[in-house]
Coordinates of C-alpha atoms in Angstrom, one line a residue:
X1 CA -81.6 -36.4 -63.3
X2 CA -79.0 -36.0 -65.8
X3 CA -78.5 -32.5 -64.8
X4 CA -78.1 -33.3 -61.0
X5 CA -75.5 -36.2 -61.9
X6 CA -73.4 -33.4 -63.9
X7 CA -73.6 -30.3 -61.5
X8 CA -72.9 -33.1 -58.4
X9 CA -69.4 -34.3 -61.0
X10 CA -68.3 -30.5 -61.3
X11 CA -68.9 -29.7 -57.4
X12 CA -66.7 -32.8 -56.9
X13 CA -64.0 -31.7 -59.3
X14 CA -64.1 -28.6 -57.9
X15 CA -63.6 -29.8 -54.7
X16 CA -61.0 -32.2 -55.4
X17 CA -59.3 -29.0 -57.3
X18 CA -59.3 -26.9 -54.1
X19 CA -58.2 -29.0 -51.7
X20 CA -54.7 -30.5 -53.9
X21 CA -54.2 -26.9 -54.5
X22 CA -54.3 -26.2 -50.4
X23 CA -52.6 -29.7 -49.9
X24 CA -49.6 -28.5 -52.4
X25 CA -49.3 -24.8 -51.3
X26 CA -46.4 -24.3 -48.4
X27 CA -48.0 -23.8 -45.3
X28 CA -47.3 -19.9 -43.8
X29 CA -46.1 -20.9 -40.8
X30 CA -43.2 -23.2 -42.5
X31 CA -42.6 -20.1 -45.0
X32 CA -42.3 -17.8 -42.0
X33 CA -40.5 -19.9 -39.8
X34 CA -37.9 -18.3 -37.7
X35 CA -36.0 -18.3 -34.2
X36 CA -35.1 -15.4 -31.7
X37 CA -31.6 -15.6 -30.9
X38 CA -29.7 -13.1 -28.4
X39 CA -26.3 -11.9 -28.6
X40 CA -24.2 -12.9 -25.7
X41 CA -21.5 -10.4 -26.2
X42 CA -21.5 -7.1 -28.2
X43 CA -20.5 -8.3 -31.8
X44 CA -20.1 -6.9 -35.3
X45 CA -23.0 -7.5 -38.0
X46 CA -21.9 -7.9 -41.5
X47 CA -23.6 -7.3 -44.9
X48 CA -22.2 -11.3 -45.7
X49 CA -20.8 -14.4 -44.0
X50 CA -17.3 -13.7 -43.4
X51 CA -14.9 -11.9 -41.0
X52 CA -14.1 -9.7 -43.9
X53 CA -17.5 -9.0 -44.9
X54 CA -18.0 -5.0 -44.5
X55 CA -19.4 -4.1 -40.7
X56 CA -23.1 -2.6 -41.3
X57 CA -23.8 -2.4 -37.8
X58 CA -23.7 -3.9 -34.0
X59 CA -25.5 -5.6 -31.7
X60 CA -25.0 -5.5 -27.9
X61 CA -24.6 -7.9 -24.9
X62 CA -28.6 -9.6 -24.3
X63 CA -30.2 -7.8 -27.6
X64 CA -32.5 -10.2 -29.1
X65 CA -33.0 -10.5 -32.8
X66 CA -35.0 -12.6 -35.6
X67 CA -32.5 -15.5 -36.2
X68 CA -33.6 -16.4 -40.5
X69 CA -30.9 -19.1 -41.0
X70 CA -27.4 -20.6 -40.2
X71 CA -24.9 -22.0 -42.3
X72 CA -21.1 -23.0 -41.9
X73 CA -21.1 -21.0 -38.7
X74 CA -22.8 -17.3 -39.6
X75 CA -26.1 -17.0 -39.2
X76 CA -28.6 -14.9 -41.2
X77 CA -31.0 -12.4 -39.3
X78 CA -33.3 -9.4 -39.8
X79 CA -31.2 -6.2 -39.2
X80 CA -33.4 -2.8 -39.8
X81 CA -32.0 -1.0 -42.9
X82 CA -30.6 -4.3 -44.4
X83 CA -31.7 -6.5 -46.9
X84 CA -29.1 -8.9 -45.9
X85 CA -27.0 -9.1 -42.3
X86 CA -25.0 -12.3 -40.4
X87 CA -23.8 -12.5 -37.2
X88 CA -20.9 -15.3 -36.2
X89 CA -23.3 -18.0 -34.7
X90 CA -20.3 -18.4 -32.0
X91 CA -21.9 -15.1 -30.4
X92 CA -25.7 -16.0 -30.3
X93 CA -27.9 -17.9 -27.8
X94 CA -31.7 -19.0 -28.5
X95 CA -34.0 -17.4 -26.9

C-alpha cells in the first residue's frame, strides 16, 4: 500500500511539474505574432528608424509585407536579406 501511496505522490508531482512549466512557457502564437501590412505608395526601407537611416531597399505601391512592430512612427518588418528593416508607418495599410 505504501508503495502505491508513493508512486500515486510522484505521478502527481510530476503532473503538477508539467503543467506550471506549460502554464509559464509563452504561448507560440503570442511569440510569433505579427500583422500584414501593404505599402500604399512606393517607399524607401531603411536598415533603422529614421529618414537618415541608410536605404537597403524598396517597396512598391500594394506590396504586402510581415509588419513585426511599430514604434514612434517606423515600423519594423521582415525584408529578405536583412536582419533588420523599417518602413515610415505613414506609408503602410493593414491588410
Amino acid at each position: 500500500m505504501r508503495t502505491i501511496l508513493r508512486t500515486a505522490r510522484l505521478a502527481l508531482l510530476l503532473l503538477v511539474t508539467v503543467l506550471s512549466v506549460a502554464l509559464m512557457a509563452p504561448s507560440a502564437s503570442a511569440a510569433t505574432a505579427t500583422t500584414t501590412v501593404t505599402a500604399t505608395e512606393g517607399v524607401n526601407v531603411r536598415s533603422g528608424p529614421s529618414s537618415s537611416s541608410p536605404v537597403i531597399g524598396s517597396l512598391y505601391r500594394g506590396q504586402t509585407v510581415t509588419a513585426l512592430s511599430a514604434a514612434q512612427g517606423w515600423t519594423s518588418i521582415r525584408y529578405p536579406g536583412a536582419s533588420k528593416a523599417y518602413v515610415s508607418s505613414a506609408y503602410l495599410a493593414a491588410g
